[in-house]
mmCIF file of C-alpha atoms and ligand atoms in Angstrom:
data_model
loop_
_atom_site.group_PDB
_atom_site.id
_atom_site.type_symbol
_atom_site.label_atom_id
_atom_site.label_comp_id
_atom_site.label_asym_id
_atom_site.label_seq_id
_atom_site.Cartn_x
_atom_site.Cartn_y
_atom_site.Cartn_z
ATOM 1 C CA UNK A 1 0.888 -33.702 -15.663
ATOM 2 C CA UNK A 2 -0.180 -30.740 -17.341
ATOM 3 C CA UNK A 3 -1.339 -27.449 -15.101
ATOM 4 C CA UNK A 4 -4.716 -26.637 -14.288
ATOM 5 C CA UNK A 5 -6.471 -23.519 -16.861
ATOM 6 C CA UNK A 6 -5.092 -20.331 -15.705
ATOM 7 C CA UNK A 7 -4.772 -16.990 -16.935
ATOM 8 C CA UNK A 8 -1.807 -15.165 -18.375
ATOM 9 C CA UNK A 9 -1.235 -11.935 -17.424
ATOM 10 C CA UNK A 10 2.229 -9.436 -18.590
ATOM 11 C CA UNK A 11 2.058 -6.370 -16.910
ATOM 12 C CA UNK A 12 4.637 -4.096 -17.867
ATOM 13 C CA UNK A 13 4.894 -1.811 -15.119
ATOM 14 C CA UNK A 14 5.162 -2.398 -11.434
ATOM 15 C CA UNK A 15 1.575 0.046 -11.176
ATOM 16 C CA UNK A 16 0.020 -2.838 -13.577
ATOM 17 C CA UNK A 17 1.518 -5.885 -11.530
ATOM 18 C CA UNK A 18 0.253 -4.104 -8.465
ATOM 19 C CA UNK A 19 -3.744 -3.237 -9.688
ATOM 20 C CA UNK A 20 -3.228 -7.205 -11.093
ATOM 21 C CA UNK A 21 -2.530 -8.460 -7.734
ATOM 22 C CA UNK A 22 -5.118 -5.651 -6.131
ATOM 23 C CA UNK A 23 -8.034 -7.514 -8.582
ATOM 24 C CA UNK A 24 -6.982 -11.177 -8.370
ATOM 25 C CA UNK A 25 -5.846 -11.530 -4.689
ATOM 26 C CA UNK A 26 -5.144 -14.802 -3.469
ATOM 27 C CA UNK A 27 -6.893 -16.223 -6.753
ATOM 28 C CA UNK A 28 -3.106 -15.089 -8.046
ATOM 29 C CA UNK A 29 0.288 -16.345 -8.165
ATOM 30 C CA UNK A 30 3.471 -14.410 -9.219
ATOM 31 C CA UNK A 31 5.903 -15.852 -11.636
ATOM 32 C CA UNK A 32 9.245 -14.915 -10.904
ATOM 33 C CA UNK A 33 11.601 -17.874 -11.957
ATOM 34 C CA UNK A 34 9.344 -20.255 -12.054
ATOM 35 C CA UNK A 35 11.289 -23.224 -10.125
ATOM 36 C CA UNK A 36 8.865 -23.848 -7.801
ATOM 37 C CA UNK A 37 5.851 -22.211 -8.626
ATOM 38 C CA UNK A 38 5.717 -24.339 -12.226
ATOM 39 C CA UNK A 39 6.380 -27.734 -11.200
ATOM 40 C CA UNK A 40 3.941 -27.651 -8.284
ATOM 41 C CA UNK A 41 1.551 -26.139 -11.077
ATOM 42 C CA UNK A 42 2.535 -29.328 -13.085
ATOM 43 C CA UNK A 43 1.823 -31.405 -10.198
ATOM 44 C CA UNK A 44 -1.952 -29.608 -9.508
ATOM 45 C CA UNK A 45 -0.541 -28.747 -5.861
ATOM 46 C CA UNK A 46 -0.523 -24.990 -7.013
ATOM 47 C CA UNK A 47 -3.954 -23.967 -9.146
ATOM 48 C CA UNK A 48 -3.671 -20.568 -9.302
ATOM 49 C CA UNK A 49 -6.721 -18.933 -11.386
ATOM 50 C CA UNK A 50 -4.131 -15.790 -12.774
ATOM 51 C CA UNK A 51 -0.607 -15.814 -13.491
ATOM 52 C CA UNK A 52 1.237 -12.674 -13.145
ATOM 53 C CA UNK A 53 4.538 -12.701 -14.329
ATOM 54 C CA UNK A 54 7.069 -10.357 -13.499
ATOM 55 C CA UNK A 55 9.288 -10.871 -16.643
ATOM 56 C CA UNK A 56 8.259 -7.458 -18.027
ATOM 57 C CA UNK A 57 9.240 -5.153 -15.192
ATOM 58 C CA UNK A 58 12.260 -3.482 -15.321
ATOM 59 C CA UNK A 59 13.789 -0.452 -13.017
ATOM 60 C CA UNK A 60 14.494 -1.337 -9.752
ATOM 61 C CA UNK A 61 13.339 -4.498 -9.741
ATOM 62 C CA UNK A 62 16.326 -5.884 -11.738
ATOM 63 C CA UNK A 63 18.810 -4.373 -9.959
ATOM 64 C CA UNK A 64 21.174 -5.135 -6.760
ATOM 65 C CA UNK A 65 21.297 -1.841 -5.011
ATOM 66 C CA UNK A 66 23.543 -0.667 -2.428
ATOM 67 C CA UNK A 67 21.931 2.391 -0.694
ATOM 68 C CA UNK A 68 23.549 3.382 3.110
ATOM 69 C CA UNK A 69 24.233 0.574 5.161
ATOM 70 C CA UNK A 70 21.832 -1.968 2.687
ATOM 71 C CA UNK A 71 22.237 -3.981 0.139
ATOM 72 C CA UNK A 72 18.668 -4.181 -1.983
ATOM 73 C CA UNK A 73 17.839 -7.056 -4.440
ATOM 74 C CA UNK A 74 14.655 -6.572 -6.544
ATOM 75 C CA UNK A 75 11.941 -8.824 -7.189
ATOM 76 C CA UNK A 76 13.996 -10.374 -10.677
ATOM 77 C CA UNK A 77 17.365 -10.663 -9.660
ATOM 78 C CA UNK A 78 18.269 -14.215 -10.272
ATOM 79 C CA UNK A 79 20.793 -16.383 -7.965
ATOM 80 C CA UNK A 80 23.272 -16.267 -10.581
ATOM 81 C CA UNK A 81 23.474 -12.344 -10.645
ATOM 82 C CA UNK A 82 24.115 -12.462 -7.098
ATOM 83 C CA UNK A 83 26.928 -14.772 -7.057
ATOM 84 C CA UNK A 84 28.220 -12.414 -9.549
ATOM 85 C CA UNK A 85 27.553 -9.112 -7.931
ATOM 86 C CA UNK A 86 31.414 -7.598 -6.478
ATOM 87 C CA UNK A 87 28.288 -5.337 -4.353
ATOM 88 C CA UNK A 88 27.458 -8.384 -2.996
ATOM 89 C CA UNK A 89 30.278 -10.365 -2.375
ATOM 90 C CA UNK A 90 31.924 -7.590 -0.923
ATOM 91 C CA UNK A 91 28.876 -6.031 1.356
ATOM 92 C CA UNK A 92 27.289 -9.638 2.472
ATOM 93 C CA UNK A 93 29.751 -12.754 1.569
ATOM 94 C CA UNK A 94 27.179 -14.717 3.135
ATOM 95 C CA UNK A 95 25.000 -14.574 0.469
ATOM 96 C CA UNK A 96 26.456 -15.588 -2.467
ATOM 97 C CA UNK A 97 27.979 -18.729 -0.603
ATOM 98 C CA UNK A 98 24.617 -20.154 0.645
ATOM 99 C CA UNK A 99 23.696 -19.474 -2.914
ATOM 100 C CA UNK A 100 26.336 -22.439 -3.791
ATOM 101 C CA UNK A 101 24.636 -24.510 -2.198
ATOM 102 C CA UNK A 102 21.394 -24.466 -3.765
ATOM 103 C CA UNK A 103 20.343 -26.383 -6.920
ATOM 104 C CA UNK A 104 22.416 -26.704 -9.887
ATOM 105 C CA UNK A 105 23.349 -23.480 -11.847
ATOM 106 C CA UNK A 106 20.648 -24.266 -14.694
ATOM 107 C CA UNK A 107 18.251 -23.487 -11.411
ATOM 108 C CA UNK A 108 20.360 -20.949 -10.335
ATOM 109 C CA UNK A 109 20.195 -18.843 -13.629
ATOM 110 C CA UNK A 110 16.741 -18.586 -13.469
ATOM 111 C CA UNK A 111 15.361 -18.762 -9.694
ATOM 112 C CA UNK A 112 15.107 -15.425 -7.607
ATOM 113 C CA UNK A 113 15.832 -14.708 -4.654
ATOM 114 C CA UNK A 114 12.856 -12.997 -3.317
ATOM 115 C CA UNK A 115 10.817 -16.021 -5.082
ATOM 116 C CA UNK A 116 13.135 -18.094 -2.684
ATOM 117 C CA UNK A 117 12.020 -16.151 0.182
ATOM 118 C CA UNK A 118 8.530 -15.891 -0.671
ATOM 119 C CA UNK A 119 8.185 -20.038 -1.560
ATOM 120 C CA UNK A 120 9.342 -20.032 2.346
ATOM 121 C CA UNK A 121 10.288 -23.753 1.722
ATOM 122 C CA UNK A 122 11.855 -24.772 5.314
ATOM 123 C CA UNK A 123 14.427 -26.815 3.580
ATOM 124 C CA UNK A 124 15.796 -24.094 1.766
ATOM 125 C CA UNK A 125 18.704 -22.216 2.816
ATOM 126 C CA UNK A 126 18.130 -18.714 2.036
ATOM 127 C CA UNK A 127 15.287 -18.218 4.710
ATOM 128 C CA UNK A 128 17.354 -19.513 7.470
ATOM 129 C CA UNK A 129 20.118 -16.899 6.152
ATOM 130 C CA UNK A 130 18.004 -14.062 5.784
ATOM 131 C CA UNK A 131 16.898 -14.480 9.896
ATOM 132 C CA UNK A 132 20.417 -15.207 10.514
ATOM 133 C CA UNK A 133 21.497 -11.870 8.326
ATOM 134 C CA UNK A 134 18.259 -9.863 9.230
ATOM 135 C CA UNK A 135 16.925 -9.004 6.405
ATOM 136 C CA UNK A 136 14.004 -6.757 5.552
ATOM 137 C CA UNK A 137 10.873 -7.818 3.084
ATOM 138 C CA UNK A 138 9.709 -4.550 1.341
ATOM 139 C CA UNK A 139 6.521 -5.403 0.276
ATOM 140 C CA UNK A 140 4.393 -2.960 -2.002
ATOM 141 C CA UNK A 141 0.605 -3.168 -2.613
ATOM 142 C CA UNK A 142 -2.453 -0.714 -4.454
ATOM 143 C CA UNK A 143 -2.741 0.254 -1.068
ATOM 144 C CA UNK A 144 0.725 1.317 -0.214
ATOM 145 C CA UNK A 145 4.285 -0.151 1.145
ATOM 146 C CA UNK A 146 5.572 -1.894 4.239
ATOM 147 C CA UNK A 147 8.802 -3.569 5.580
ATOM 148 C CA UNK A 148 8.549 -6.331 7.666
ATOM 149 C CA UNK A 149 11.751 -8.122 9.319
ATOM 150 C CA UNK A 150 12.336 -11.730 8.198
ATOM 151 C CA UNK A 151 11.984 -12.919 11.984
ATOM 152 C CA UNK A 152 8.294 -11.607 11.388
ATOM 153 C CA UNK A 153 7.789 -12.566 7.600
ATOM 154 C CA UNK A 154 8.571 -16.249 8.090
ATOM 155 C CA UNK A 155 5.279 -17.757 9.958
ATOM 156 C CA UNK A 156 5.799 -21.712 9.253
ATOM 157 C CA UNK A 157 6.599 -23.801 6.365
ATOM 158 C CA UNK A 158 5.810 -22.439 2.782
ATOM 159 C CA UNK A 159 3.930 -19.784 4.953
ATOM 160 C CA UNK A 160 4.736 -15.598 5.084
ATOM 161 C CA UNK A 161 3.030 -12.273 5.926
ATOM 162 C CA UNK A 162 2.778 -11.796 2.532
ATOM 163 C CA UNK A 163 -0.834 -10.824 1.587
ATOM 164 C CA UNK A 164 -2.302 -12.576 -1.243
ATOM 165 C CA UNK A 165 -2.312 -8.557 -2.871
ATOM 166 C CA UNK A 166 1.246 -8.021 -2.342
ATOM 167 C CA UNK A 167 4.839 -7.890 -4.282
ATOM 168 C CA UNK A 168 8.108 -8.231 -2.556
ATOM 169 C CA UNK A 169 9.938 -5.629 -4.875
ATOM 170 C CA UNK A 170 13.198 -6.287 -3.069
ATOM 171 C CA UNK A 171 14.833 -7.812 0.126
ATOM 172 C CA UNK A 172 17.247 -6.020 1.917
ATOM 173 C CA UNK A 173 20.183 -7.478 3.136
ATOM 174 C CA UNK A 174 22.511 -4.953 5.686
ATOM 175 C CA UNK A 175 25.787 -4.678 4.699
ATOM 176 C CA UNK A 176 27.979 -6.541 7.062
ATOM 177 C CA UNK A 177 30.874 -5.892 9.411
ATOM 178 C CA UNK A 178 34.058 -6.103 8.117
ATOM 179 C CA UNK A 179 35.280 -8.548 11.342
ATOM 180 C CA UNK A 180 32.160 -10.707 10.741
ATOM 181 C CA UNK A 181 32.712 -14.562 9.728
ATOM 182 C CA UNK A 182 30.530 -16.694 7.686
ATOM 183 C CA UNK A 183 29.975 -20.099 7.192
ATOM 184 C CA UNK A 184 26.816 -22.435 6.068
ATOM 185 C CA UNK A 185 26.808 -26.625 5.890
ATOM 186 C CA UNK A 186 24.540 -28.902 5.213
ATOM 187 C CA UNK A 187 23.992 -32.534 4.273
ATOM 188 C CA UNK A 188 22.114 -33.255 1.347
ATOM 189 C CA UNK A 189 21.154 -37.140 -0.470
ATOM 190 C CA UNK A 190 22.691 -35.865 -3.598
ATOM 191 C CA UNK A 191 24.499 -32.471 -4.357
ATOM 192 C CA UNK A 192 22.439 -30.118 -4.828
ATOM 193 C CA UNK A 193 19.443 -31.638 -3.614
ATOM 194 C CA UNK A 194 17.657 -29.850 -0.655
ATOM 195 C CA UNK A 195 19.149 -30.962 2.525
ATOM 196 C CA UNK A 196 18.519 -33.036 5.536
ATOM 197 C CA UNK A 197 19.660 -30.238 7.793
ATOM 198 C CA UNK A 198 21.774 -27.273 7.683
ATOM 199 C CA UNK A 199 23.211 -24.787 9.783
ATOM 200 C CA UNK A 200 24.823 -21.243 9.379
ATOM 201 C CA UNK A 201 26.949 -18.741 11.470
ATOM 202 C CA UNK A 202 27.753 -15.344 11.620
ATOM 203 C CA UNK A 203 30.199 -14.405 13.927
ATOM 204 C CA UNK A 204 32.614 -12.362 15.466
ATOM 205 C CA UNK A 205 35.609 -13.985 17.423
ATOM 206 C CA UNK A 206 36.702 -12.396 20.349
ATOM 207 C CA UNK A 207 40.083 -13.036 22.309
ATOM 208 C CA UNK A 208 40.760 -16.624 22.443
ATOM 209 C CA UNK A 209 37.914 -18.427 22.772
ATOM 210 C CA UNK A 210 35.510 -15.422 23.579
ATOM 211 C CA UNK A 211 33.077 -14.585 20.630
ATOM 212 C CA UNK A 212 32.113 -11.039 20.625
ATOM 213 C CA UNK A 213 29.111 -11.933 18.513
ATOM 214 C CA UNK A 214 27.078 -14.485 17.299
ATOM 215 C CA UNK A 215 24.185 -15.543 15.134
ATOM 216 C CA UNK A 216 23.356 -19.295 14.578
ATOM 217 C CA UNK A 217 20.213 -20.377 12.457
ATOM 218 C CA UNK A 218 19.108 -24.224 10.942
ATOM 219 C CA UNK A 219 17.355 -25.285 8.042
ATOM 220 C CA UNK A 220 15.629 -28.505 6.843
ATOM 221 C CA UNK A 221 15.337 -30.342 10.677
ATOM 222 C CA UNK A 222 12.467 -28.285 11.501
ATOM 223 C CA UNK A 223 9.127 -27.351 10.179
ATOM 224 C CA UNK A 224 10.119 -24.085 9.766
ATOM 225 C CA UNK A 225 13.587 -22.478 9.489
ATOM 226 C CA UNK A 226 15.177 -21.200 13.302
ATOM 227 C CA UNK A 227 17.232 -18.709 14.402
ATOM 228 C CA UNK A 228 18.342 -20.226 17.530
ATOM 229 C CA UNK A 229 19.358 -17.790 20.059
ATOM 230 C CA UNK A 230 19.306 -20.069 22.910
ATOM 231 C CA UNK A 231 22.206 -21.202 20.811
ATOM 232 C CA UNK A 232 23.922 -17.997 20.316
ATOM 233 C CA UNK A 233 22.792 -16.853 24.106
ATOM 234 C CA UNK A 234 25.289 -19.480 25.437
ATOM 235 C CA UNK A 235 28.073 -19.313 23.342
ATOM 236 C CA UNK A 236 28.337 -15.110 23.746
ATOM 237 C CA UNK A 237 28.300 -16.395 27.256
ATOM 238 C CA UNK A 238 30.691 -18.969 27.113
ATOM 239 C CA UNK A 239 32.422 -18.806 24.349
ATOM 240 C CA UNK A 240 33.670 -21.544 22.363
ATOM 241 C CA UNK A 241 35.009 -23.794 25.116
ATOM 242 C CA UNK A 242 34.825 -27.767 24.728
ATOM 243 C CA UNK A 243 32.053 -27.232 27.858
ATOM 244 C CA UNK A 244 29.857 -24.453 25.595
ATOM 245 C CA UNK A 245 29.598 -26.184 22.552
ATOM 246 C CA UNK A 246 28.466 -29.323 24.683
ATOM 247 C CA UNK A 247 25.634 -26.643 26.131
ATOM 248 C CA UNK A 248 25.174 -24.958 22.956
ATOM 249 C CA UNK A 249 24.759 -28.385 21.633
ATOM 250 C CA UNK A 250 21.909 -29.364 24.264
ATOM 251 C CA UNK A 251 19.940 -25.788 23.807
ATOM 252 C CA UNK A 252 20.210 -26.858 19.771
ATOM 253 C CA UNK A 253 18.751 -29.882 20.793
ATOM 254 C CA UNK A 254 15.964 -28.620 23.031
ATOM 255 C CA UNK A 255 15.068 -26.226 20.120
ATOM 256 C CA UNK A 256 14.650 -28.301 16.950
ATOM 257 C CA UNK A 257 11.944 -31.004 16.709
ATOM 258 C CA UNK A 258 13.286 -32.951 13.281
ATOM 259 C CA UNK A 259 11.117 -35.280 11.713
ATOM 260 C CA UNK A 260 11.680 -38.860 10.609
ATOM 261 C CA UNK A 261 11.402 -40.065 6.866
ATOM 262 C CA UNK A 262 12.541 -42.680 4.628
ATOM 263 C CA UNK A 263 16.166 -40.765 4.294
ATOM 264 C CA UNK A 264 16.700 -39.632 7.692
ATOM 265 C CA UNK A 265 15.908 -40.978 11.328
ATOM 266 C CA UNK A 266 14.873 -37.880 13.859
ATOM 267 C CA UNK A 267 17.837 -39.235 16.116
ATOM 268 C CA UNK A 268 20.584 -38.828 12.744
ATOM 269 C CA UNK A 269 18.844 -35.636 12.205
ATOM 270 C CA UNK A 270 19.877 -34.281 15.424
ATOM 271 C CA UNK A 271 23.048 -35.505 15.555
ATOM 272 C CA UNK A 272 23.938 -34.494 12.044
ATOM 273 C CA UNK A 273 22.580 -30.994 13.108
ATOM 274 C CA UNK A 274 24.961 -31.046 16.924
ATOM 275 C CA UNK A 275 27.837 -31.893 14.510
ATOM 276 C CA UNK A 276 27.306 -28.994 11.782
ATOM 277 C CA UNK A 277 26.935 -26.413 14.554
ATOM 278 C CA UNK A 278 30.180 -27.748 15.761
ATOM 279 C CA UNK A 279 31.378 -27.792 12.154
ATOM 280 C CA UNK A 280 30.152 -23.992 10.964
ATOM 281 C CA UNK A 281 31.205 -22.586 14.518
ATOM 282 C CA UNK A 282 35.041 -24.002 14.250
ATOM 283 C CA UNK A 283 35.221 -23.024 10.139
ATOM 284 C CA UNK A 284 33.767 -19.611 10.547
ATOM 285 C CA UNK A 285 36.721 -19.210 13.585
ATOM 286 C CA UNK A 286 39.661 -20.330 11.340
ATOM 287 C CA UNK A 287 38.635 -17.898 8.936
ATOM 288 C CA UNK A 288 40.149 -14.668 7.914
ATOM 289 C CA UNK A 289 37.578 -11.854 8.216
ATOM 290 C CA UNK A 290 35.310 -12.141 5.235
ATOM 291 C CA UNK A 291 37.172 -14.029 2.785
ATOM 292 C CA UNK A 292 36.293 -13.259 -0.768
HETATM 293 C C1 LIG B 301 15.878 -29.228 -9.355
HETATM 294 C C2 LIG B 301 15.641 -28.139 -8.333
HETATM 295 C C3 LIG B 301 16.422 -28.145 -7.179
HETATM 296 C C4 LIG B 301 16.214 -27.149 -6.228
HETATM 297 N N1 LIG B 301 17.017 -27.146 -5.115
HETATM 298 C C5 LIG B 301 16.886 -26.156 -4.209
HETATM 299 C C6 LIG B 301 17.737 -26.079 -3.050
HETATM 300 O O1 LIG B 301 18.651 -26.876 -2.840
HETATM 301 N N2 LIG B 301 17.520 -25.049 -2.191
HETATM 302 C C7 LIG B 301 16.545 -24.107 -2.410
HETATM 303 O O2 LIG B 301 16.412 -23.201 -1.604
HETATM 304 N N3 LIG B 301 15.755 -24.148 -3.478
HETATM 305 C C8 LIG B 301 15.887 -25.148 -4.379
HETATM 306 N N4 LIG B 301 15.059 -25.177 -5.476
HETATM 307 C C9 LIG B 301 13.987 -24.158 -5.597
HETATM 308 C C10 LIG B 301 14.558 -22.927 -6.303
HETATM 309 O O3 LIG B 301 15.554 -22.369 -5.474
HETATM 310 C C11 LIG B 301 13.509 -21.852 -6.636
HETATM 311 O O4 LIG B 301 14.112 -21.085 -7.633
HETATM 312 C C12 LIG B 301 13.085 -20.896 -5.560
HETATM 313 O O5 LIG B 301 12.605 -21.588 -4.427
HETATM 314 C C13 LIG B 301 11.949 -19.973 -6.028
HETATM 315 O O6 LIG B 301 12.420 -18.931 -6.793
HETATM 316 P P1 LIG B 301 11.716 -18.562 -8.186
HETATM 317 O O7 LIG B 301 12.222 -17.228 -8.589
HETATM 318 O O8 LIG B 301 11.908 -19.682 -9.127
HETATM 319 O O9 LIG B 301 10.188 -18.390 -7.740
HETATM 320 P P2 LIG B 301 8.842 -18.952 -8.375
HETATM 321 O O10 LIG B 301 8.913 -20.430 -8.508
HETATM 322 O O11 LIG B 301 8.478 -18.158 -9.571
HETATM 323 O O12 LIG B 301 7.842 -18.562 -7.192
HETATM 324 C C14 LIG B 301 7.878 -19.217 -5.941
HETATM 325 C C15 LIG B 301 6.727 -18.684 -5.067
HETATM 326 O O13 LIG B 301 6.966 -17.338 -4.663
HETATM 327 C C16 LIG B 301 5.980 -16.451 -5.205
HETATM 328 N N5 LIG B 301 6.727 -15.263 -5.622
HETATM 329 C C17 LIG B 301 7.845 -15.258 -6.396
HETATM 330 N N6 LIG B 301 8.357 -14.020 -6.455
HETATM 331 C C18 LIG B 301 7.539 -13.220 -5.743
HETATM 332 C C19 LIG B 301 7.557 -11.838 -5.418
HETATM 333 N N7 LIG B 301 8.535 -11.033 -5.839
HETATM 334 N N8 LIG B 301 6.561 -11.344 -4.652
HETATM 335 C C20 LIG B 301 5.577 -12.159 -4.210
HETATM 336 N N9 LIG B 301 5.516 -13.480 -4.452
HETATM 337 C C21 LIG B 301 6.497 -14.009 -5.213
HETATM 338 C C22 LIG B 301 5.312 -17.217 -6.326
HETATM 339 O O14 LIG B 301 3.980 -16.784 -6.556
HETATM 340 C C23 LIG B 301 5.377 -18.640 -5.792
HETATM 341 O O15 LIG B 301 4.351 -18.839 -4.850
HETATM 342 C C24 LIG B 301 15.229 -26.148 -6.416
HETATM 343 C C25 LIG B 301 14.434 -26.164 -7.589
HETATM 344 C C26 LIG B 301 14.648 -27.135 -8.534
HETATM 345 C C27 LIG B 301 13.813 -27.126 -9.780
#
């Protein structure tokens, strides 16, 4: 299908971009990679009157900055240029290995990551990661600029505290502890594909099976993406006994409600997700601190 009619708009400076959004409002939609907004145009599910794209601004919003304990990625920084960023690998290794997981790198060349976090899809990784890492939305308007936390900017599935007049101009990621551990899972139909669930971790081990810290979110087995710190509450508790991770495993369970479809029963859902926490927790252990 083609798109509805829309209007094109180029502004060339974030002050344009921002009087753009300030006119058209929620009548608007910005184009940042375009690999969700345009095939949901294509399909009529998005019909937005004005299209602002976001190809012309430059400055900041290309750029992955790291200012004091931050990392900042603007508004156009693609997936691919933060797989590539040494800034990034070395100040939040997180990151660029979630990004792995998403799409194919055709997707990847062109899809943001702040158009990730704004599309808010509750399959998608990055949202889960950004609660799990959290990251701060700054968010800029005619009006003036705020930060809100990604535990606040996330509100349900494809659903932020954006306002319909704002721009993210960047995310910011903090720069991680040298002791912390990542690791990320998922099962997926096809590779790729968005998955059936997903889980991530970011942890520090403690002596033997102590953690001294802990951060456990899911994707794609709930309507919206969870940080789940019933989770993490037990397991800084307990640690990462054979008896924790059967209580971690039953707060998980209390805290997701997955939904059935053609591919994937509730019941597999859960247990696929019991099995990846069990998964991420006992990869992120074996790990050296932050592995390149
Ligand atoms: C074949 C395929 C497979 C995919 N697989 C995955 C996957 O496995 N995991 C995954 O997470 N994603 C997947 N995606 C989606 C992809 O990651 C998108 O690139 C991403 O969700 C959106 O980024 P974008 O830059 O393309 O944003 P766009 O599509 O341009 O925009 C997405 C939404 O965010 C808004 N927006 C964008 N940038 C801003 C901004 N700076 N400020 C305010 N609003 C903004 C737009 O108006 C729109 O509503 C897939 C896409 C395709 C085509």
């Amino acid at each position: 299908m083609k798109p509805a009619r829309f209007e094109y708009h180029a502004p060339e400076t974030l002050a344009q971009c921002l009087a753009l959004l300030a006119e058209h409002g929620d009548e608007s939609a910005v184009l940042a990679g375009g690999q969700s907004l345009l095939p949901l145009m294509r399909f009529r599910l998005a019909q937005p009157a004005h299209l602002i794209s976001l190809r012309g601004l430059g400055g900041p919003l290309e750029r992955i900055e790291r200012r004091g304990g931050s990392l900042y990625i603007g508004a156009r920084v693609t997936y691919t240029a933060v797989q590539r960023s040494a800034e990034v690998r070395e100040g939040c290794p997180g990151l660029p290995r979630s990004i792995e997981l998403i799409a194919t790198p055709a997707v990847r060349t062109r899809g943001t990551v702040c158009g990730n976090l704004c599309q808010a899809d509750p399959a998608s990784e990055l949202p889960a990661v950004a609660l799990l890492l959290e990251a701060r939305m700054h968010l800029h308007s005619a009006e003036g600029t705020r930060v809100v936390a990604a535990a606040d900017f996330f509100q349900g599935p494809y659903m932020t505290a954006r306002r319909g007049n704002e721009l993210l101009v960047a995310v910011e990621f903090p720069v991680r502890p040298a002791t912390e551990r990542f690791a990320i899972r998922e099962i997926t139909r096809l590779r790729g594909g968005f998955p059936m669930s997903g889980v991530a971790v970011a942890l520090t081990p403690g002596a033997g099976s102590a953690l001294e810290s802990v951060a456990v979110a899911c994707f794609g087995v709930h309507s919206q993406q969870l940080r789940l710190h019933a989770v993490e509450q037990v397991l800084r508790q307990r640690g990462r006994t054979p008896a924790a991770l059967q209580a971690a495993g039953e707060a998980l369970d209390a805290a997701i409600h997955p939904h059935s479809d053609p591919f994937a029963s509730e019941a597999y859902r859960r247990s696929a997700t019991r099995t990846l926490l069990e998964r991420v927790l006992a990869e992120a252990c074996a790990q050296p601190s932050n592995p390149p």
